[in-house]
């Protein structure tokens, strides 16, 4: 059964299973929660259940329809091979498909809604009893796209369903959020992450740090365990600590100028690694050197604050220089 593969989200899965077994699947769900905790897996499991031809209300996972619902094409756009499972995402479709000359960069555009969603939603499903639109990163729906989508989202034809996936529901337009039924996906427990990492063959020695930094996300834990990323992350932590110990802010400026400012997700991961190193240092110092433990704890708070600034689109370069300055000045 496809839903059985989704770990650590019992309440969310129970809600979907009850809806499927009762025949009362809502026309528009909002799957919200951190990245990498099973939201998209649940959306595709729901898709299998809705298009399954194997006679299982929850999706047999074996029939041709179930297989095509979760099999993506090899060429752009990489979308499901089943015509009644439709993906929507910023930049997923090439400009020519949307009758545009340039890529989508600002968000999910009105052209994508008009070219991909509305024509399909206007007609019955191609093959089965239902059709499902899966909208990735739904917080990126632009205002014009939302206006074009609202009527269909609120009153779709029989058999048409939507799942909007988001890790930032606070950034979604109120008009979209109010027309969808929330299903919450929480961070995964350490035990679940251990199980996932073991299944992926990760050595036990690498699991603890990956789980500590992953904040409950399986995708983040797997990425953090990558050998190349681990080396780069360790180098960042060492460089930051060296900059803190330097006699002036020169090394901090050099470090900031070398940042890949387009990859804020990676910088956030690196800063979480720095925070974890400071937290471990504080615990080690707690018994032997309380003053050093307090300094590390204050530094940890500065790192968390910098991460929050980055999430509000602060300048990565200036944030790193400011953080090094704060870490240097930290006092009990």
XYZ file of C-alpha atoms in Angstrom:
332
model
C 0.000 0.000 0.000
C 1.621 3.314 -1.059
C 0.714 5.170 2.158
C 2.657 2.608 4.198
C 5.931 4.022 2.848
C 5.354 7.387 4.548
C 6.932 7.330 7.991
C 6.330 9.566 10.982
C 3.157 11.267 9.726
C 0.505 9.042 11.269
C -2.149 11.698 11.873
C -1.866 13.202 8.390
C -2.050 9.772 6.756
C -5.002 8.727 8.911
C -6.880 11.820 7.731
C -6.274 10.948 4.081
C -7.079 7.263 4.556
C -10.383 8.083 6.265
C -11.312 10.407 3.413
C -10.515 7.759 0.795
C -12.300 4.940 2.598
C -15.410 7.060 3.127
C -15.387 8.405 -0.423
C -15.204 11.970 0.891
C -11.918 13.236 -0.471
C -11.791 17.013 -0.152
C -11.504 18.948 -3.392
C -8.524 21.062 -2.231
C -5.948 20.157 0.406
C -3.044 22.185 1.722
C -0.166 19.962 2.843
C 1.982 22.174 5.027
C 5.089 21.496 7.075
C 8.887 21.490 6.789
C 10.590 20.386 3.594
C 11.550 16.740 3.321
C 9.043 15.231 5.774
C 6.751 13.346 3.368
C 4.322 15.930 1.992
C 5.037 15.187 -1.659
C 5.121 11.435 -1.043
C 1.661 11.718 0.510
C 0.424 13.758 -2.460
C 1.571 11.086 -4.898
C 0.125 8.326 -2.698
C -3.194 10.185 -2.854
C -2.802 10.411 -6.639
C -2.310 6.641 -6.864
C -5.393 6.045 -4.745
C -7.494 8.325 -6.947
C -6.461 6.815 -10.292
C -5.904 3.175 -9.210
C -7.516 0.550 -11.426
C -6.557 -2.362 -9.168
C -9.665 -2.118 -7.044
C -8.003 -0.757 -3.888
C -9.468 2.409 -2.373
C -6.029 3.331 -1.041
C -4.182 2.516 -4.252
C -2.771 -0.926 -4.929
C 0.626 0.405 -6.029
C 0.897 -2.401 -8.595
C -1.451 -1.582 -11.472
C -0.355 0.340 -14.547
C -2.285 3.436 -13.440
C -0.573 3.495 -10.029
C 2.804 3.051 -11.683
C 2.267 5.882 -14.175
C 0.940 8.196 -11.439
C 4.376 8.281 -9.790
C 6.634 7.806 -12.816
C 8.004 11.073 -14.178
C 9.080 11.592 -17.777
C 12.792 11.703 -18.446
C 12.681 14.956 -20.411
C 11.447 18.403 -19.509
C 8.863 18.909 -18.259
C 9.426 16.040 -15.832
C 5.784 15.302 -15.089
C 3.836 12.099 -14.301
C 3.074 9.797 -17.203
C -0.530 9.463 -16.059
C -2.599 12.211 -17.740
C -4.800 12.683 -14.667
C -1.917 13.473 -12.311
C -0.717 16.985 -13.140
C 2.203 18.813 -11.582
C 2.384 22.587 -11.217
C 5.576 24.326 -10.121
C 7.505 27.491 -10.888
C 9.757 26.925 -13.894
C 8.594 23.346 -14.456
C 7.292 23.958 -17.968
C 9.452 25.425 -20.746
C 8.449 28.886 -22.001
C 7.152 27.532 -25.319
C 4.605 25.372 -23.498
C 3.237 28.464 -21.778
C 3.407 30.604 -24.912
C 6.107 32.739 -23.305
C 9.560 33.847 -24.368
C 11.251 33.689 -20.964
C 11.416 31.320 -18.001
C 9.193 31.780 -14.965
C 11.319 33.473 -12.333
C 8.945 35.428 -10.112
C 6.608 32.566 -9.257
C 3.940 30.262 -10.639
C 2.592 32.472 -13.384
C -0.889 33.142 -14.655
C 0.211 31.611 -17.963
C 0.866 28.281 -16.229
C -2.582 28.330 -14.647
C -4.243 29.210 -17.947
C -2.262 26.730 -20.062
C -1.816 23.797 -17.684
C -4.553 23.906 -15.038
C -7.703 25.427 -16.470
C -7.858 23.443 -19.757
C -7.563 20.143 -17.885
C -9.878 21.159 -15.059
C -12.635 22.067 -17.508
C -13.122 18.448 -18.629
C -13.643 15.053 -16.942
C -10.619 12.886 -16.135
C -8.998 11.242 -19.163
C -8.935 7.691 -17.843
C -10.405 7.187 -14.419
C -12.751 8.524 -11.827
C -10.593 11.418 -10.656
C -7.867 13.902 -11.518
C -5.333 15.438 -9.123
C -3.338 18.643 -9.489
C -0.230 18.721 -7.282
C 1.133 22.234 -6.806
C 4.677 22.302 -5.443
C 5.799 25.289 -3.365
C 2.328 26.776 -3.488
C 3.529 29.917 -1.701
C 5.048 30.875 -5.059
C 1.670 31.302 -6.755
C 1.584 34.891 -8.008
C -1.364 37.167 -7.359
C -2.468 37.076 -11.007
C -2.196 33.275 -11.087
C -4.217 33.056 -7.868
C -6.964 35.215 -9.329
C -7.134 32.955 -12.379
C -7.235 29.838 -10.195
C -9.683 30.863 -7.471
C -12.994 29.839 -9.031
C -11.676 26.444 -10.129
C -10.003 25.853 -6.764
C -13.178 26.726 -4.868
C -15.661 24.868 -7.073
C -13.896 22.286 -9.250
C -15.927 19.904 -11.352
C -16.745 16.479 -9.926
C -13.656 14.280 -9.640
C -11.129 17.117 -9.741
C -8.893 17.576 -6.700
C -5.966 19.773 -5.702
C -3.065 19.331 -3.299
C -1.073 22.478 -2.573
C 2.306 21.702 -0.981
C 4.062 24.357 1.072
C 6.680 24.758 3.766
C 5.828 28.457 4.104
C 2.055 28.761 4.543
C 2.589 32.212 6.038
C 3.670 33.397 2.582
C 0.609 32.056 0.812
C -2.081 34.418 -0.352
C -5.042 34.484 2.022
C -7.432 33.921 -0.871
C -5.706 30.630 -1.672
C -5.195 29.500 1.919
C -8.856 30.079 2.833
C -10.006 27.798 0.014
C -7.906 24.792 1.029
C -8.158 22.259 3.859
C -4.973 22.117 5.936
C -3.225 18.849 6.687
C -0.202 19.365 8.895
C 3.024 17.398 8.414
C 5.410 17.737 11.335
C 9.187 17.299 11.635
C 10.251 13.661 11.696
C 11.468 12.152 14.960
C 15.089 11.135 15.417
C 14.001 7.488 15.469
C 12.293 7.809 12.089
C 15.303 9.629 10.635
C 17.603 6.877 11.896
C 15.406 4.301 10.180
C 15.442 6.226 6.899
C 19.203 6.798 6.974
C 19.893 3.162 7.803
C 17.725 2.081 4.873
C 19.828 4.336 2.644
C 22.995 2.625 3.877
C 24.429 5.564 5.806
C 27.150 4.572 8.295
C 26.021 4.884 11.909
C 28.843 7.311 12.696
C 27.488 9.861 10.218
C 23.875 9.654 11.289
C 23.960 11.579 14.565
C 25.301 14.861 13.194
C 23.098 14.654 10.089
C 20.028 14.175 12.285
C 21.086 16.945 14.650
C 21.333 19.425 11.781
C 18.363 18.211 9.745
C 15.632 19.688 11.975
C 13.368 16.717 11.363
C 13.773 16.629 7.570
C 14.737 13.355 5.880
C 15.762 15.182 2.707
C 18.037 17.483 4.691
C 19.540 14.574 6.632
C 20.373 12.711 3.437
C 21.873 15.831 1.884
C 23.865 16.621 5.008
C 25.368 13.151 4.988
C 26.788 13.588 1.501
C 30.579 13.294 1.774
C 31.313 16.326 -0.406
C 28.806 18.510 1.430
C 30.116 17.306 4.779
C 33.649 18.385 3.854
C 32.445 21.775 2.607
C 30.327 22.292 5.725
C 33.217 21.412 8.033
C 35.433 23.851 6.130
C 32.841 26.613 6.612
C 32.645 25.974 10.367
C 36.436 25.989 10.663
C 36.686 29.206 8.635
C 34.047 30.926 10.760
C 35.725 29.951 14.019
C 39.069 31.093 12.649
C 37.541 34.425 11.664
C 36.142 34.792 15.188
C 39.606 34.198 16.661
C 41.376 36.572 14.235
C 42.683 39.950 15.472
C 40.365 41.885 13.135
C 37.422 41.418 10.756
C 39.603 40.931 7.676
C 39.076 37.137 7.483
C 35.334 37.649 7.978
C 35.211 39.991 4.987
C 37.159 37.497 2.844
C 34.831 34.691 3.913
C 31.730 36.773 3.183
C 32.991 37.769 -0.269
C 33.570 34.101 -1.167
C 29.985 33.079 -0.365
C 27.655 31.697 -3.009
C 24.951 34.282 -2.304
C 22.485 32.587 -4.664
C 22.376 29.449 -2.505
C 20.861 30.621 0.759
C 19.656 27.122 1.619
C 23.231 25.870 1.684
C 24.349 28.841 3.785
C 21.555 28.133 6.272
C 22.717 24.501 6.496
C 26.283 25.668 7.085
C 25.141 28.054 9.809
C 23.124 25.281 11.459
C 26.328 23.218 11.501
C 28.108 26.134 13.154
C 25.304 26.381 15.698
C 25.512 22.656 16.406
C 29.278 22.940 16.957
C 28.750 25.786 19.434
C 25.993 23.883 21.231
C 28.233 20.834 21.613
C 31.066 23.050 22.849
C 28.753 24.631 25.422
C 27.737 21.213 26.748
C 31.378 20.116 27.008
C 32.333 23.294 28.880
C 29.325 23.231 31.216
C 31.023 21.285 34.013
C 34.632 22.425 33.672
C 34.362 26.051 32.490
C 30.917 27.628 33.073
C 32.056 30.991 31.685
C 33.077 29.417 28.345
C 29.805 27.474 28.290
C 27.805 30.709 28.625
C 29.814 32.363 25.837
C 29.177 29.404 23.502
C 25.482 29.471 24.377
C 25.242 33.186 23.563
C 27.095 32.599 20.318
C 24.624 29.842 19.464
C 21.781 32.338 19.903
C 23.522 34.786 17.547
C 23.773 32.059 14.893
C 20.058 31.266 15.183
C 19.232 34.961 14.872
C 21.354 35.243 11.724
C 19.509 32.283 10.181
C 16.199 34.040 10.863
C 17.544 37.209 9.213
C 18.489 35.229 6.109
C 14.993 33.765 5.963
C 13.734 37.350 5.824
C 16.035 38.014 2.842
C 18.875 39.758 4.641
C 22.123 40.161 2.693
C 24.224 36.969 3.132
C 27.494 38.892 2.889
C 26.589 41.507 5.476
C 24.956 38.895 7.709
C 28.152 36.839 7.909
C 30.322 39.865 8.712
C 27.845 41.006 11.354
C 27.680 37.504 12.817
C 31.453 37.210 13.122
C 31.512 40.609 14.843
C 28.852 39.453 17.319
C 30.605 36.165 17.986
C 33.863 38.006 18.663
C 32.153 40.330 21.145
C 30.112 37.650 22.945
C 30.491 37.947 26.707
C 28.759 36.246 29.628
